[in-house]
Amino acid sequence: MNLSDVIKRPLITEKATSLKAMSNAVLFAVDRRANKKEVREAVEKMFKVKVDDVRTMNVAGKVKRRGRTVGLRPGWKKAVVVLKAGDKIEFFEGV
């Protein structure tokens, strides 16, 4: 699996920013087939940082309604990547 296939996008939420400030952790949406080793390698090579720990979790899709029609959003996989002390990833440097 390519590096760009493993990491889909960073997650920028209130919880993600508080985790980044408290424990130097960054959240990513990753491919559902990716394992922890692949996520670690992809983050280290793409952002040139050292990874301390990787935690992954499968997020179930939400049930959504539109009138009488009931649908299901697709599930996805989330990765919490804890960086070594001194390393950091900035997504919006110029903002």
PDB file of N, CA and C in Angstrom:
ATOM      1  N   MET A   1       0.852  -1.189   0.000  1.00  0.00           N
ATOM      2  CA  MET A   1       0.000   0.000   0.000  1.00  0.00           C
ATOM      3  C   MET A   1       0.894   1.248   0.000  1.00  0.00           C
ATOM      4  N   ASN A   2       0.592   2.220  -0.853  1.00  0.00           N
ATOM      5  CA  ASN A   2       1.362   3.460  -0.928  1.00  0.00           C
ATOM      6  C   ASN A   2       1.152   4.313   0.311  1.00  0.00           C
ATOM      7  N   LEU A   3       2.092   5.211   0.573  1.00  0.00           N
ATOM      8  CA  LEU A   3       1.979   6.102   1.730  1.00  0.00           C
ATOM      9  C   LEU A   3       0.766   7.005   1.616  1.00  0.00           C
ATOM     10  N   SER A   4       0.510   7.489   0.402  1.00  0.00           N
ATOM     11  CA  SER A   4      -0.636   8.378   0.222  1.00  0.00           C
ATOM     12  C   SER A   4      -1.958   7.630   0.315  1.00  0.00           C
ATOM     13  N   ASP A   5      -1.931   6.316   0.125  1.00  0.00           N
ATOM     14  CA  ASP A   5      -3.144   5.525   0.275  1.00  0.00           C
ATOM     15  C   ASP A   5      -3.463   5.249   1.740  1.00  0.00           C
ATOM     16  N   VAL A   6      -2.444   5.177   2.580  1.00  0.00           N
ATOM     17  CA  VAL A   6      -2.647   4.851   3.992  1.00  0.00           C
ATOM     18  C   VAL A   6      -3.304   6.009   4.722  1.00  0.00           C
ATOM     19  N   ILE A   7      -2.741   7.209   4.603  1.00  0.00           N
ATOM     20  CA  ILE A   7      -3.270   8.383   5.299  1.00  0.00           C
ATOM     21  C   ILE A   7      -4.181   9.136   4.347  1.00  0.00           C
ATOM     22  N   LYS A   8      -5.450   9.258   4.730  1.00  0.00           N
ATOM     23  CA  LYS A   8      -6.412   9.955   3.879  1.00  0.00           C
ATOM     24  C   LYS A   8      -6.420  11.453   4.149  1.00  0.00           C
ATOM     25  N   ARG A   9      -6.532  11.827   5.434  1.00  0.00           N
ATOM     26  CA  ARG A   9      -6.583  13.251   5.774  1.00  0.00           C
ATOM     27  C   ARG A   9      -6.338  13.408   7.276  1.00  0.00           C
ATOM     28  N   PRO A  10      -5.866  14.578   7.699  1.00  0.00           N
ATOM     29  CA  PRO A  10      -5.775  14.838   9.141  1.00  0.00           C
ATOM     30  C   PRO A  10      -7.149  15.214   9.688  1.00  0.00           C
ATOM     31  N   LEU A  11      -7.368  14.924  10.944  1.00  0.00           N
ATOM     32  CA  LEU A  11      -8.624  15.286  11.594  1.00  0.00           C
ATOM     33  C   LEU A  11      -8.381  16.536  12.433  1.00  0.00           C
ATOM     34  N   ILE A  12      -9.063  17.617  12.090  1.00  0.00           N
ATOM     35  CA  ILE A  12      -8.922  18.888  12.791  1.00  0.00           C
ATOM     36  C   ILE A  12     -10.223  19.141  13.541  1.00  0.00           C
ATOM     37  N   THR A  13     -10.264  18.750  14.808  1.00  0.00           N
ATOM     38  CA  THR A  13     -11.439  18.939  15.649  1.00  0.00           C
ATOM     39  C   THR A  13     -10.982  19.522  16.985  1.00  0.00           C
ATOM     40  N   GLU A  14     -11.936  19.852  17.834  1.00  0.00           N
ATOM     41  CA  GLU A  14     -11.577  20.364  19.160  1.00  0.00           C
ATOM     42  C   GLU A  14     -10.813  19.318  19.958  1.00  0.00           C
ATOM     43  N   LYS A  15     -11.274  18.078  19.899  1.00  0.00           N
ATOM     44  CA  LYS A  15     -10.601  17.005  20.621  1.00  0.00           C
ATOM     45  C   LYS A  15      -9.188  16.789  20.082  1.00  0.00           C
ATOM     46  N   ALA A  16      -9.021  16.878  18.772  1.00  0.00           N
ATOM     47  CA  ALA A  16      -7.708  16.686  18.167  1.00  0.00           C
ATOM     48  C   ALA A  16      -6.741  17.784  18.590  1.00  0.00           C
ATOM     49  N   THR A  17      -7.208  19.026  18.628  1.00  0.00           N
ATOM     50  CA  THR A  17      -6.322  20.115  19.033  1.00  0.00           C
ATOM     51  C   THR A  17      -5.970  20.038  20.514  1.00  0.00           C
ATOM     52  N   SER A  18      -6.894  19.585  21.346  1.00  0.00           N
ATOM     53  CA  SER A  18      -6.562  19.437  22.765  1.00  0.00           C
ATOM     54  C   SER A  18      -5.590  18.279  22.975  1.00  0.00           C
ATOM     55  N   LEU A  19      -5.744  17.176  22.225  1.00  0.00           N
ATOM     56  CA  LEU A  19      -4.784  16.070  22.313  1.00  0.00           C
ATOM     57  C   LEU A  19      -3.405  16.504  21.840  1.00  0.00           C
ATOM     58  N   LYS A  20      -3.374  17.337  20.818  1.00  0.00           N
ATOM     59  CA  LYS A  20      -2.101  17.829  20.296  1.00  0.00           C
ATOM     60  C   LYS A  20      -1.389  18.693  21.333  1.00  0.00           C
ATOM     61  N   ALA A  21      -2.151  19.493  22.055  1.00  0.00           N
ATOM     62  CA  ALA A  21      -1.559  20.365  23.066  1.00  0.00           C
ATOM     63  C   ALA A  21      -1.133  19.596  24.314  1.00  0.00           C
ATOM     64  N   MET A  22      -1.941  18.618  24.738  1.00  0.00           N
ATOM     65  CA  MET A  22      -1.662  17.915  25.992  1.00  0.00           C
ATOM     66  C   MET A  22      -0.639  16.788  25.838  1.00  0.00           C
ATOM     67  N   SER A  23      -0.779  15.960  24.795  1.00  0.00           N
ATOM     68  CA  SER A  23       0.065  14.767  24.731  1.00  0.00           C
ATOM     69  C   SER A  23       0.829  14.618  23.414  1.00  0.00           C
ATOM     70  N   ASN A  24       0.947  15.683  22.638  1.00  0.00           N
ATOM     71  CA  ASN A  24       1.686  15.672  21.375  1.00  0.00           C
ATOM     72  C   ASN A  24       1.172  14.573  20.442  1.00  0.00           C
ATOM     73  N   ALA A  25      -0.151  14.431  20.358  1.00  0.00           N
ATOM     74  CA  ALA A  25      -0.784  13.414  19.518  1.00  0.00           C
ATOM     75  C   ALA A  25      -1.514  14.091  18.358  1.00  0.00           C
ATOM     76  N   VAL A  26      -1.493  13.425  17.201  1.00  0.00           N
ATOM     77  CA  VAL A  26      -2.140  13.930  15.995  1.00  0.00           C
ATOM     78  C   VAL A  26      -3.107  12.861  15.508  1.00  0.00           C
ATOM     79  N   LEU A  27      -4.301  13.277  15.045  1.00  0.00           N
ATOM     80  CA  LEU A  27      -5.309  12.335  14.575  1.00  0.00           C
ATOM     81  C   LEU A  27      -5.383  12.346  13.053  1.00  0.00           C
ATOM     82  N   PHE A  28      -5.534  11.152  12.472  1.00  0.00           N
ATOM     83  CA  PHE A  28      -5.652  11.003  11.037  1.00  0.00           C
ATOM     84  C   PHE A  28      -6.803  10.067  10.713  1.00  0.00           C
ATOM     85  N   ALA A  29      -7.466  10.300   9.591  1.00  0.00           N
ATOM     86  CA  ALA A  29      -8.369   9.313   9.007  1.00  0.00           C
ATOM     87  C   ALA A  29      -7.502   8.473   8.085  1.00  0.00           C
ATOM     88  N   VAL A  30      -7.532   7.155   8.277  1.00  0.00           N
ATOM     89  CA  VAL A  30      -6.656   6.267   7.521  1.00  0.00           C
ATOM     90  C   VAL A  30      -7.487   5.231   6.768  1.00  0.00           C
ATOM     91  N   ASP A  31      -6.838   4.511   5.877  1.00  0.00           N
ATOM     92  CA  ASP A  31      -7.497   3.455   5.122  1.00  0.00           C
ATOM     93  C   ASP A  31      -7.917   2.344   6.078  1.00  0.00           C
ATOM     94  N   ARG A  32      -9.071   1.753   5.816  1.00  0.00           N
ATOM     95  CA  ARG A  32      -9.612   0.720   6.720  1.00  0.00           C
ATOM     96  C   ARG A  32      -8.744  -0.524   6.759  1.00  0.00           C
ATOM     97  N   ARG A  33      -7.981  -0.781   5.705  1.00  0.00           N
ATOM     98  CA  ARG A  33      -7.136  -1.969   5.659  1.00  0.00           C
ATOM     99  C   ARG A  33      -5.759  -1.749   6.263  1.00  0.00           C
ATOM    100  N   ALA A  34      -5.412  -0.499   6.595  1.00  0.00           N
ATOM    101  CA  ALA A  34      -4.077  -0.179   7.099  1.00  0.00           C
ATOM    102  C   ALA A  34      -3.926  -0.653   8.541  1.00  0.00           C
ATOM    103  N   ASN A  35      -2.735  -1.193   8.858  1.00  0.00           N
ATOM    104  CA  ASN A  35      -2.463  -1.582  10.235  1.00  0.00           C
ATOM    105  C   ASN A  35      -1.554  -0.547  10.894  1.00  0.00           C
ATOM    106  N   LYS A  36      -1.217  -0.780  12.158  1.00  0.00           N
ATOM    107  CA  LYS A  36      -0.445   0.205  12.914  1.00  0.00           C
ATOM    108  C   LYS A  36       0.953   0.418  12.338  1.00  0.00           C
ATOM    109  N   LYS A  37       1.585  -0.645  11.867  1.00  0.00           N
ATOM    110  CA  LYS A  37       2.929  -0.512  11.293  1.00  0.00           C
ATOM    111  C   LYS A  37       2.902   0.360  10.043  1.00  0.00           C
ATOM    112  N   GLU A  38       1.921   0.158   9.193  1.00  0.00           N
ATOM    113  CA  GLU A  38       1.814   0.952   7.966  1.00  0.00           C
ATOM    114  C   GLU A  38       1.533   2.414   8.279  1.00  0.00           C
ATOM    115  N   VAL A  39       0.689   2.675   9.277  1.00  0.00           N
ATOM    116  CA  VAL A  39       0.394   4.057   9.665  1.00  0.00           C
ATOM    117  C   VAL A  39       1.649   4.723  10.210  1.00  0.00           C
ATOM    118  N   ARG A  40       2.402   4.011  11.052  1.00  0.00           N
ATOM    119  CA  ARG A  40       3.642   4.548  11.620  1.00  0.00           C
ATOM    120  C   ARG A  40       4.637   4.902  10.517  1.00  0.00           C
ATOM    121  N   GLU A  41       4.864   3.987   9.582  1.00  0.00           N
ATOM    122  CA  GLU A  41       5.812   4.230   8.489  1.00  0.00           C
ATOM    123  C   GLU A  41       5.373   5.398   7.615  1.00  0.00           C
ATOM    124  N   ALA A  42       4.078   5.472   7.328  1.00  0.00           N
ATOM    125  CA  ALA A  42       3.574   6.540   6.468  1.00  0.00           C
ATOM    126  C   ALA A  42       3.760   7.911   7.121  1.00  0.00           C
ATOM    127  N   VAL A  43       3.448   8.024   8.417  1.00  0.00           N
ATOM    128  CA  VAL A  43       3.593   9.311   9.108  1.00  0.00           C
ATOM    129  C   VAL A  43       5.062   9.697   9.206  1.00  0.00           C
ATOM    130  N   GLU A  44       5.924   8.744   9.540  1.00  0.00           N
ATOM    131  CA  GLU A  44       7.352   9.059   9.668  1.00  0.00           C
ATOM    132  C   GLU A  44       7.958   9.508   8.345  1.00  0.00           C
ATOM    133  N   LYS A  45       7.572   8.876   7.240  1.00  0.00           N
ATOM    134  CA  LYS A  45       8.145   9.243   5.950  1.00  0.00           C
ATOM    135  C   LYS A  45       7.521  10.502   5.364  1.00  0.00           C
ATOM    136  N   MET A  46       6.214  10.687   5.535  1.00  0.00           N
ATOM    137  CA  MET A  46       5.562  11.854   4.939  1.00  0.00           C
ATOM    138  C   MET A  46       5.898  13.150   5.676  1.00  0.00           C
ATOM    139  N   PHE A  47       5.945  13.100   7.007  1.00  0.00           N
ATOM    140  CA  PHE A  47       6.139  14.320   7.793  1.00  0.00           C
ATOM    141  C   PHE A  47       7.521  14.431   8.402  1.00  0.00           C
ATOM    142  N   LYS A  48       8.383  13.410   8.208  1.00  0.00           N
ATOM    143  CA  LYS A  48       9.760  13.409   8.711  1.00  0.00           C
ATOM    144  C   LYS A  48       9.818  13.661  10.215  1.00  0.00           C
ATOM    145  N   VAL A  49       9.050  12.872  10.964  1.00  0.00           N
ATOM    146  CA  VAL A  49       9.035  12.929  12.424  1.00  0.00           C
ATOM    147  C   VAL A  49       9.213  11.511  12.955  1.00  0.00           C
ATOM    148  N   LYS A  50       9.466  11.384  14.255  1.00  0.00           N
ATOM    149  CA  LYS A  50       9.558  10.085  14.908  1.00  0.00           C
ATOM    150  C   LYS A  50       8.259   9.822  15.656  1.00  0.00           C
ATOM    151  N   VAL A  51       7.714   8.627  15.487  1.00  0.00           N
ATOM    152  CA  VAL A  51       6.439   8.260  16.105  1.00  0.00           C
ATOM    153  C   VAL A  51       6.716   7.431  17.347  1.00  0.00           C
ATOM    154  N   ASP A  52       6.056   7.784  18.439  1.00  0.00           N
ATOM    155  CA  ASP A  52       6.205   7.063  19.699  1.00  0.00           C
ATOM    156  C   ASP A  52       5.176   5.952  19.830  1.00  0.00           C
ATOM    157  N   ASP A  53       3.915   6.216  19.462  1.00  0.00           N
ATOM    158  CA  ASP A  53       2.845   5.245  19.643  1.00  0.00           C
ATOM    159  C   ASP A  53       1.757   5.478  18.594  1.00  0.00           C
ATOM    160  N   VAL A  54       1.082   4.402  18.192  1.00  0.00           N
ATOM    161  CA  VAL A  54      -0.036   4.478  17.251  1.00  0.00           C
ATOM    162  C   VAL A  54      -1.199   3.694  17.836  1.00  0.00           C
ATOM    163  N   ARG A  55      -2.348   4.329  17.911  1.00  0.00           N
ATOM    164  CA  ARG A  55      -3.583   3.660  18.322  1.00  0.00           C
ATOM    165  C   ARG A  55      -4.586   3.820  17.187  1.00  0.00           C
ATOM    166  N   THR A  56      -5.268   2.737  16.844  1.00  0.00           N
ATOM    167  CA  THR A  56      -6.253   2.793  15.770  1.00  0.00           C
ATOM    168  C   THR A  56      -7.609   2.355  16.294  1.00  0.00           C
ATOM    169  N   MET A  57      -8.654   2.857  15.649  1.00  0.00           N
ATOM    170  CA  MET A  57     -10.006   2.460  16.017  1.00  0.00           C
ATOM    171  C   MET A  57     -10.904   2.552  14.792  1.00  0.00           C
ATOM    172  N   ASN A  58     -11.851   1.645  14.712  1.00  0.00           N
ATOM    173  CA  ASN A  58     -12.849   1.666  13.645  1.00  0.00           C
ATOM    174  C   ASN A  58     -14.055   2.457  14.117  1.00  0.00           C
ATOM    175  N   VAL A  59     -14.457   3.443  13.335  1.00  0.00           N
ATOM    176  CA  VAL A  59     -15.603   4.281  13.658  1.00  0.00           C
ATOM    177  C   VAL A  59     -16.774   3.798  12.815  1.00  0.00           C
ATOM    178  N   ALA A  60     -17.842   3.429  13.464  1.00  0.00           N
ATOM    179  CA  ALA A  60     -19.016   2.922  12.755  1.00  0.00           C
ATOM    180  C   ALA A  60     -19.744   4.064  12.054  1.00  0.00           C
ATOM    181  N   GLY A  61     -20.350   3.767  10.920  1.00  0.00           N
ATOM    182  CA  GLY A  61     -21.113   4.770  10.182  1.00  0.00           C
ATOM    183  C   GLY A  61     -22.417   5.090  10.891  1.00  0.00           C
ATOM    184  N   LYS A  62     -22.857   6.326  10.764  1.00  0.00           N
ATOM    185  CA  LYS A  62     -24.088   6.764  11.419  1.00  0.00           C
ATOM    186  C   LYS A  62     -25.309   6.433  10.562  1.00  0.00           C
ATOM    187  N   VAL A  63     -26.398   6.160  11.222  1.00  0.00           N
ATOM    188  CA  VAL A  63     -27.669   5.949  10.532  1.00  0.00           C
ATOM    189  C   VAL A  63     -28.276   7.323  10.277  1.00  0.00           C
ATOM    190  N   LYS A  64     -28.632   7.593   9.032  1.00  0.00           N
ATOM    191  CA  LYS A  64     -29.206   8.877   8.639  1.00  0.00           C
ATOM    192  C   LYS A  64     -30.546   8.650   7.973  1.00  0.00           C
ATOM    193  N   ARG A  65     -31.448   9.597   8.190  1.00  0.00           N
ATOM    194  CA  ARG A  65     -32.785   9.524   7.578  1.00  0.00           C
ATOM    195  C   ARG A  65     -33.015  10.734   6.709  1.00  0.00           C
ATOM    196  N   ARG A  66     -33.766  10.507   5.661  1.00  0.00           N
ATOM    197  CA  ARG A  66     -34.246  11.592   4.814  1.00  0.00           C
ATOM    198  C   ARG A  66     -35.684  11.246   4.503  1.00  0.00           C
ATOM    199  N   GLY A  67     -36.587  11.760   5.327  1.00  0.00           N
ATOM    200  CA  GLY A  67     -37.991  11.387   5.204  1.00  0.00           C
ATOM    201  C   GLY A  67     -38.185   9.957   5.667  1.00  0.00           C
ATOM    202  N   ARG A  68     -38.782   9.146   4.821  1.00  0.00           N
ATOM    203  CA  ARG A  68     -38.996   7.738   5.175  1.00  0.00           C
ATOM    204  C   ARG A  68     -37.792   6.869   4.852  1.00  0.00           C
ATOM    205  N   THR A  69     -36.885   7.382   4.044  1.00  0.00           N
ATOM    206  CA  THR A  69     -35.739   6.596   3.617  1.00  0.00           C
ATOM    207  C   THR A  69     -34.675   6.593   4.709  1.00  0.00           C
ATOM    208  N   VAL A  70     -34.207   5.410   5.046  1.00  0.00           N
ATOM    209  CA  VAL A  70     -33.150   5.267   6.043  1.00  0.00           C
ATOM    210  C   VAL A  70     -31.888   4.805   5.338  1.00  0.00           C
ATOM    211  N   GLY A  71     -30.777   5.492   5.611  1.00  0.00           N
ATOM    212  CA  GLY A  71     -29.500   5.139   4.997  1.00  0.00           C
ATOM    213  C   GLY A  71     -28.426   5.009   6.053  1.00  0.00           C
ATOM    214  N   LEU A  72     -27.269   4.581   5.638  1.00  0.00           N
ATOM    215  CA  LEU A  72     -26.151   4.399   6.548  1.00  0.00           C
ATOM    216  C   LEU A  72     -24.910   5.013   5.927  1.00  0.00           C
ATOM    217  N   ARG A  73     -24.265   5.903   6.675  1.00  0.00           N
ATOM    218  CA  ARG A  73     -23.009   6.465   6.206  1.00  0.00           C
ATOM    219  C   ARG A  73     -21.911   5.410   6.336  1.00  0.00           C
ATOM    220  N   PRO A  74     -20.911   5.479   5.510  1.00  0.00           N
ATOM    221  CA  PRO A  74     -19.871   4.449   5.580  1.00  0.00           C
ATOM    222  C   PRO A  74     -19.017   4.604   6.835  1.00  0.00           C
ATOM    223  N   GLY A  75     -18.537   3.483   7.340  1.00  0.00           N
ATOM    224  CA  GLY A  75     -17.623   3.501   8.466  1.00  0.00           C
ATOM    225  C   GLY A  75     -16.228   3.891   7.998  1.00  0.00           C
ATOM    226  N   TRP A  76     -15.351   4.244   8.948  1.00  0.00           N
ATOM    227  CA  TRP A  76     -14.000   4.655   8.609  1.00  0.00           C
ATOM    228  C   TRP A  76     -13.071   4.319   9.766  1.00  0.00           C
ATOM    229  N   LYS A  77     -11.791   4.477   9.547  1.00  0.00           N
ATOM    230  CA  LYS A  77     -10.798   4.138  10.550  1.00  0.00           C
ATOM    231  C   LYS A  77     -10.035   5.390  10.961  1.00  0.00           C
ATOM    232  N   LYS A  78      -9.826   5.519  12.264  1.00  0.00           N
ATOM    233  CA  LYS A  78      -9.143   6.675  12.841  1.00  0.00           C
ATOM    234  C   LYS A  78      -7.847   6.204  13.478  1.00  0.00           C
ATOM    235  N   ALA A  79      -6.787   6.997  13.357  1.00  0.00           N
ATOM    236  CA  ALA A  79      -5.507   6.684  13.981  1.00  0.00           C
ATOM    237  C   ALA A  79      -5.067   7.852  14.841  1.00  0.00           C
ATOM    238  N   VAL A  80      -4.688   7.540  16.089  1.00  0.00           N
ATOM    239  CA  VAL A  80      -4.114   8.523  17.001  1.00  0.00           C
ATOM    240  C   VAL A  80      -2.615   8.255  17.034  1.00  0.00           C
ATOM    241  N   VAL A  81      -1.829   9.205  16.519  1.00  0.00           N
ATOM    242  CA  VAL A  81      -0.380   9.040  16.414  1.00  0.00           C
ATOM    243  C   VAL A  81       0.276   9.952  17.438  1.00  0.00           C
ATOM    244  N   VAL A  82       0.979   9.348  18.400  1.00  0.00           N
ATOM    245  CA  VAL A  82       1.699  10.106  19.426  1.00  0.00           C
ATOM    246  C   VAL A  82       3.133  10.282  18.948  1.00  0.00           C
ATOM    247  N   LEU A  83       3.587  11.533  18.876  1.00  0.00           N
ATOM    248  CA  LEU A  83       4.926  11.847  18.384  1.00  0.00           C
ATOM    249  C   LEU A  83       5.922  11.892  19.526  1.00  0.00           C
ATOM    250  N   LYS A  84       7.191  11.681  19.198  1.00  0.00           N
ATOM    251  CA  LYS A  84       8.268  11.784  20.188  1.00  0.00           C
ATOM    252  C   LYS A  84       8.367  13.228  20.661  1.00  0.00           C
ATOM    253  N   ALA A  85       8.926  13.411  21.843  1.00  0.00           N
ATOM    254  CA  ALA A  85       9.094  14.763  22.397  1.00  0.00           C
ATOM    255  C   ALA A  85       9.999  15.579  21.481  1.00  0.00           C
ATOM    256  N   GLY A  86       9.585  16.796  21.190  1.00  0.00           N
ATOM    257  CA  GLY A  86      10.353  17.680  20.321  1.00  0.00           C
ATOM    258  C   GLY A  86       9.864  17.693  18.879  1.00  0.00           C
ATOM    259  N   ASP A  87       9.194  16.643  18.436  1.00  0.00           N
ATOM    260  CA  ASP A  87       8.646  16.600  17.073  1.00  0.00           C
ATOM    261  C   ASP A  87       7.240  17.162  17.074  1.00  0.00           C
ATOM    262  N   LYS A  88       6.857  17.782  15.949  1.00  0.00           N
ATOM    263  CA  LYS A  88       5.491  18.280  15.816  1.00  0.00           C
ATOM    264  C   LYS A  88       5.128  18.366  14.349  1.00  0.00           C
ATOM    265  N   ILE A  89       3.832  18.315  14.092  1.00  0.00           N
ATOM    266  CA  ILE A  89       3.293  18.434  12.746  1.00  0.00           C
ATOM    267  C   ILE A  89       2.347  19.622  12.748  1.00  0.00           C
ATOM    268  N   GLU A  90       2.598  20.581  11.869  1.00  0.00           N
ATOM    269  CA  GLU A  90       1.744  21.753  11.744  1.00  0.00           C
ATOM    270  C   GLU A  90       1.000  21.665  10.416  1.00  0.00           C
ATOM    271  N   PHE A  91      -0.306  21.693  10.460  1.00  0.00           N
ATOM    272  CA  PHE A  91      -1.097  21.614   9.239  1.00  0.00           C
ATOM    273  C   PHE A  91      -1.366  22.982   8.636  1.00  0.00           C
ATOM    274  N   PHE A  92      -1.494  24.010   9.475  1.00  0.00           N
ATOM    275  CA  PHE A  92      -1.777  25.363   8.989  1.00  0.00           C
ATOM    276  C   PHE A  92      -0.698  26.308   9.507  1.00  0.00           C
ATOM    277  N   GLU A  93       0.476  26.276   8.881  1.00  0.00           N
ATOM    278  CA  GLU A  93       1.591  27.099   9.348  1.00  0.00           C
ATOM    279  C   GLU A  93       1.342  28.576   9.089  1.00  0.00           C
ATOM    280  N   GLY A  94       0.802  28.911   7.913  1.00  0.00           N
ATOM    281  CA  GLY A  94       0.650  30.296   7.521  1.00  0.00           C
ATOM    282  C   GLY A  94      -0.600  30.970   8.024  1.00  0.00           C
ATOM    283  N   VAL A  95      -1.491  30.254   8.662  1.00  0.00           N
ATOM    284  CA  VAL A  95      -2.765  30.829   9.076  1.00  0.00           C
ATOM    285  C   VAL A  95      -2.647  31.454  10.432  1.00  0.00           C
TER     286      VAL A  95
END
